[in-house]
Short mmCIF file of C-alpha atoms and ligand atoms in Angstrom, two decimals:
data_model
loop_
_atom_site.label_atom_id
_atom_site.label_comp_id
_atom_site.label_asym_id
_atom_site.label_seq_id
_atom_site.Cartn_x
_atom_site.Cartn_y
_atom_site.Cartn_z
CA MET A 1 167.69 70.07 83.12
CA LYS A 2 165.42 69.93 80.12
CA ASN A 3 163.55 66.65 80.21
CA THR A 4 162.68 66.70 83.89
CA LYS A 5 159.23 65.50 84.87
CA HIS A 6 159.88 64.17 88.37
CA ILE A 7 161.65 65.80 91.29
CA PHE A 8 162.77 63.70 94.22
CA PHE A 9 163.52 65.58 97.41
CA ASP A 10 165.32 64.53 100.55
CA LEU A 11 163.17 65.36 103.59
CA ASP A 12 165.24 66.25 106.71
CA ASN A 13 166.96 69.63 106.42
CA THR A 14 166.04 69.85 102.74
CA LEU A 15 162.28 70.47 103.06
CA TRP A 16 161.49 69.74 106.73
CA ASP A 17 163.64 71.76 109.12
CA TYR A 18 165.05 68.99 111.31
CA ARG A 19 167.56 71.26 113.04
CA LYS A 20 164.89 73.71 114.14
CA ASN A 21 162.15 71.21 114.95
CA ALA A 22 164.53 68.93 116.89
CA GLY A 23 165.95 71.86 118.83
CA ILE A 24 162.48 72.90 119.93
CA ALA A 25 161.44 69.33 120.84
CA ILE A 26 164.61 68.52 122.78
CA ARG A 27 164.53 71.79 124.71
CA LYS A 28 160.93 71.07 125.76
CA ILE A 29 161.77 67.55 126.99
CA TYR A 30 165.01 68.71 128.61
CA GLU A 31 162.97 71.16 130.66
CA SER A 32 160.28 68.63 131.55
CA PHE A 33 163.00 66.23 132.77
CA ARG A 34 164.41 69.14 134.87
CA ILE A 35 167.95 68.24 133.86
CA GLU A 36 169.43 71.63 134.65
CA GLU A 37 168.02 71.52 138.19
CA LYS A 38 169.18 67.94 138.75
CA PHE A 39 172.59 67.98 137.08
CA GLY A 40 173.51 71.64 136.65
CA TYR A 41 173.85 71.71 132.85
CA HIS A 42 171.98 74.35 130.89
CA PHE A 43 170.26 73.23 127.68
CA ASP A 44 172.64 75.34 125.58
CA GLU A 45 175.55 73.36 127.01
CA PHE A 46 173.85 70.07 126.20
CA TYR A 47 172.66 70.71 122.68
CA PRO A 48 176.05 70.77 120.85
CA HIS A 49 176.87 67.36 122.40
CA TYR A 50 173.61 65.93 121.09
CA HIS A 51 174.03 67.55 117.69
CA GLN A 52 177.48 66.11 117.05
CA ILE A 53 176.65 62.62 118.34
CA ASN A 54 173.39 62.46 116.39
CA GLU A 55 175.15 63.54 113.16
CA ASP A 56 177.87 60.90 113.68
CA LEU A 57 175.31 58.16 114.35
CA TRP A 58 173.26 59.08 111.27
CA GLU A 59 176.40 58.77 109.17
CA LYS A 60 176.99 55.31 110.60
CA TYR A 61 173.36 54.37 109.91
CA ARG A 62 173.70 55.70 106.35
CA ASP A 63 176.88 53.62 105.93
CA ASN A 64 175.14 50.49 107.24
CA LYS A 65 177.43 50.27 110.28
CA ILE A 66 174.62 50.45 112.85
CA SER A 67 170.89 49.71 112.82
CA ARG A 68 168.05 52.12 113.40
CA LYS A 69 167.55 50.54 116.84
CA GLU A 70 171.19 51.08 117.79
CA LEU A 71 170.98 54.68 116.68
CA GLN A 72 167.89 55.33 118.78
CA GLU A 73 169.17 53.46 121.82
CA SER A 74 172.48 55.24 121.92
CA ARG A 75 172.10 58.88 120.85
CA PHE A 76 170.73 60.29 124.11
CA PRO A 77 172.76 58.07 126.51
CA LEU A 78 175.94 59.00 124.62
CA SER A 79 174.99 62.69 124.48
CA PHE A 80 174.35 62.90 128.22
CA GLN A 81 177.51 60.92 129.01
CA ASP A 82 179.49 63.23 126.75
CA LEU A 83 177.98 66.19 128.62
CA GLY A 84 179.22 64.77 131.93
CA ILE A 85 176.33 62.69 133.34
CA PRO A 86 177.90 59.22 133.79
CA LYS A 87 174.77 57.06 134.11
CA PRO A 88 171.85 58.76 132.38
CA ASP A 89 169.15 56.17 133.18
CA PHE A 90 166.46 58.65 132.08
CA ALA A 91 167.86 58.71 128.52
CA VAL A 92 165.66 55.81 127.33
CA ASP A 93 162.48 57.69 128.29
CA PHE A 94 163.99 60.83 126.80
CA GLU A 95 164.34 59.09 123.41
CA GLN A 96 160.75 57.84 123.56
CA GLN A 97 159.37 61.29 124.30
CA PHE A 98 161.62 62.79 121.66
CA MET A 99 160.22 60.48 118.99
CA ASP A 100 156.68 61.51 119.93
CA GLU A 101 157.52 65.19 120.09
CA ILE A 102 159.69 65.51 116.97
CA SER A 103 156.89 64.24 114.75
CA THR A 104 154.76 67.26 115.63
CA GLY A 105 157.35 69.75 114.30
CA GLN A 106 155.90 72.14 111.73
CA PHE A 107 158.86 74.24 110.62
CA LEU A 108 159.94 73.88 107.02
CA VAL A 109 163.26 74.97 105.55
CA ASN A 110 163.34 78.58 104.38
CA ASN A 111 161.57 79.00 101.00
CA ALA A 112 160.36 75.35 100.92
CA LYS A 113 156.73 76.40 100.40
CA GLU A 114 157.68 79.05 97.82
CA ILE A 115 159.68 76.60 95.70
CA LEU A 116 157.06 73.84 95.99
CA ASP A 117 154.39 76.29 94.80
CA TYR A 118 156.63 77.13 91.85
CA LEU A 119 157.35 73.48 90.99
CA LYS A 120 154.02 71.80 91.63
CA ASP A 121 152.26 72.54 88.33
CA LYS A 122 155.21 71.52 86.15
CA TYR A 123 156.59 68.48 87.95
CA HIS A 124 155.65 65.46 89.99
CA ILE A 125 157.14 65.81 93.46
CA HIS A 126 158.36 62.85 95.52
CA ILE A 127 160.44 62.14 98.62
CA ILE A 128 163.19 59.60 99.25
CA THR A 129 164.33 59.86 102.88
CA ASN A 130 166.57 57.96 105.27
CA GLY A 131 164.16 58.94 108.06
CA PHE A 132 162.09 56.40 109.97
CA ALA A 133 158.77 55.35 108.43
CA GLN A 134 156.43 56.49 111.18
CA THR A 135 158.06 59.87 111.84
CA THR A 136 158.28 60.49 108.10
CA HIS A 137 154.54 59.91 107.82
CA TYR A 138 153.88 62.49 110.55
CA LYS A 139 156.38 65.03 109.21
CA ILE A 140 154.59 65.04 105.86
CA ASN A 141 151.01 64.72 107.01
CA ASN A 142 151.26 67.28 109.83
CA THR A 143 152.57 69.94 107.47
CA ILE A 144 151.69 71.49 104.12
CA LEU A 145 154.08 69.00 102.49
CA LYS A 146 151.16 66.60 102.13
CA GLU A 147 149.63 68.94 99.56
CA TYR A 148 152.62 68.62 97.23
CA VAL A 149 154.14 65.17 97.61
CA GLU A 150 152.94 62.25 95.45
CA THR A 151 155.08 59.33 96.64
CA VAL A 152 157.33 58.74 99.65
CA VAL A 153 160.06 56.14 100.11
CA THR A 154 161.83 55.65 103.46
CA ALA A 155 164.97 53.65 104.17
CA GLU A 156 162.80 51.14 106.01
CA GLY A 157 160.45 50.86 103.05
CA ALA A 158 163.31 50.40 100.59
CA GLY A 159 165.17 48.05 102.91
CA VAL A 160 168.37 50.13 102.75
CA PRO A 161 169.24 53.80 103.25
CA LYS A 162 170.62 56.19 100.63
CA PRO A 163 173.24 56.25 99.09
CA HIS A 164 172.42 52.62 98.25
CA PRO A 165 170.99 52.45 94.69
CA ILE A 166 168.03 50.39 95.89
CA ALA A 167 166.77 53.41 97.85
CA PHE A 168 166.64 55.34 94.56
CA SER A 169 165.32 52.49 92.42
CA THR A 170 162.49 52.00 94.92
CA GLY A 171 161.59 55.67 94.48
CA ILE A 172 161.67 55.33 90.69
CA GLU A 173 159.48 52.22 90.74
CA LYS A 174 156.95 53.63 93.18
CA SER A 175 156.55 56.90 91.26
CA GLY A 176 156.54 55.40 87.77
CA ALA A 177 159.25 57.89 86.76
CA GLU A 178 162.10 57.32 84.32
CA ILE A 179 165.60 57.92 85.66
CA SER A 180 166.34 60.17 82.67
CA GLU A 181 163.42 62.49 83.56
CA SER A 182 164.26 62.71 87.26
CA VAL A 183 166.26 65.09 89.44
CA TYR A 184 167.29 64.51 93.04
CA ILE A 185 167.68 67.41 95.49
CA GLY A 186 169.22 66.93 98.94
CA ASP A 187 171.57 68.31 101.58
CA ASP A 188 173.79 65.26 102.28
CA TRP A 189 176.69 65.03 99.85
CA VAL A 190 177.19 61.29 100.23
CA ALA A 191 173.68 59.96 100.79
CA ASP A 192 171.94 62.30 98.36
CA ILE A 193 174.37 63.52 95.72
CA ILE A 194 176.85 60.64 95.42
CA GLY A 195 173.91 58.25 95.76
CA ALA A 196 171.71 59.87 93.12
CA THR A 197 174.44 60.50 90.55
CA ARG A 198 175.87 56.98 90.82
CA PHE A 199 172.35 55.69 90.27
CA GLY A 200 172.26 57.81 87.11
CA MET A 201 169.99 60.65 88.20
CA GLU A 202 170.70 64.33 87.79
CA ALA A 203 171.11 66.11 91.10
CA ILE A 204 171.17 69.49 92.82
CA PHE A 205 173.17 69.82 96.04
CA PHE A 206 171.47 71.99 98.66
CA ASN A 207 174.27 73.23 100.93
CA PRO A 208 172.88 75.95 103.22
CA LEU A 209 175.62 75.52 105.84
CA SER A 210 178.40 75.80 103.22
CA GLU A 211 179.85 72.44 104.21
CA SER A 212 182.98 71.41 102.33
CA HIS A 213 182.33 68.96 99.50
CA LYS A 214 183.77 67.75 96.24
CA TRP A 215 182.41 68.84 92.89
CA ILE A 216 180.64 66.73 90.30
CA GLU A 217 180.20 68.02 86.77
CA ASN A 218 176.66 69.23 86.06
CA VAL A 219 175.63 69.12 89.72
CA PRO A 220 174.65 72.65 90.74
CA VAL A 221 175.23 73.72 94.33
CA ILE A 222 172.71 76.07 95.95
CA ASP A 223 172.42 77.53 99.43
CA ASP A 224 168.78 78.64 99.21
CA LEU A 225 165.93 76.49 97.85
CA ILE A 226 164.64 79.39 95.77
CA GLU A 227 167.72 79.00 93.52
CA ILE A 228 166.14 75.78 92.17
CA LYS A 229 164.27 78.17 89.84
CA ASN A 230 167.54 78.72 87.99
CA TYR A 231 167.63 75.06 86.94
CA LEU A 232 164.01 73.87 86.80
MG1 LIG B 1 168.83 65.65 104.73
#
């Protein structure tokens, strides 16, 4: 990747550890709502239900099948129903508190700081995320990410989520980069890697959970961010 001047990162689970920060936030709210005492389900029983439903809804959001509002209104009601609580009236408040709490999460993905320190003097660093505008702002400005990132584009800002090319072209326009000098790095095969390569950008697939995926020529696959050093 010789001519690279700009690096575009995905945010959730690429730099900002959504899995860890969300787990901590949801456990805290689960306890404050005293759900185990009221309904008999331990947090560890609940969390896999939430995880699966949230992943499925984000895929639908990415594929333009549901709106952001529908995602937010349904993920906790569906998760609690799936757990075995038929009418979880408290789930609306749960979502509200979750949105407040998740934004305060500080954990970054392993080696995020190390690789950003390595990249920062040689490249311009940007973010294109499918995350919501307000939470994205907090995730960056509450953490050391603010010291590295020059421009940020959200799905709301672009008008469409990745893998839509407009999400990427908005990032290119906002940063002043050329497509030919840009690399995209993300952990979602469809949104990040299919999206970026179809748009014409080089890409690196970050796959820490070893999820099954297809292969695209000249797209390296890494399972630790520090391996970016092998390509940039
Ligand atoms: Mg991601």
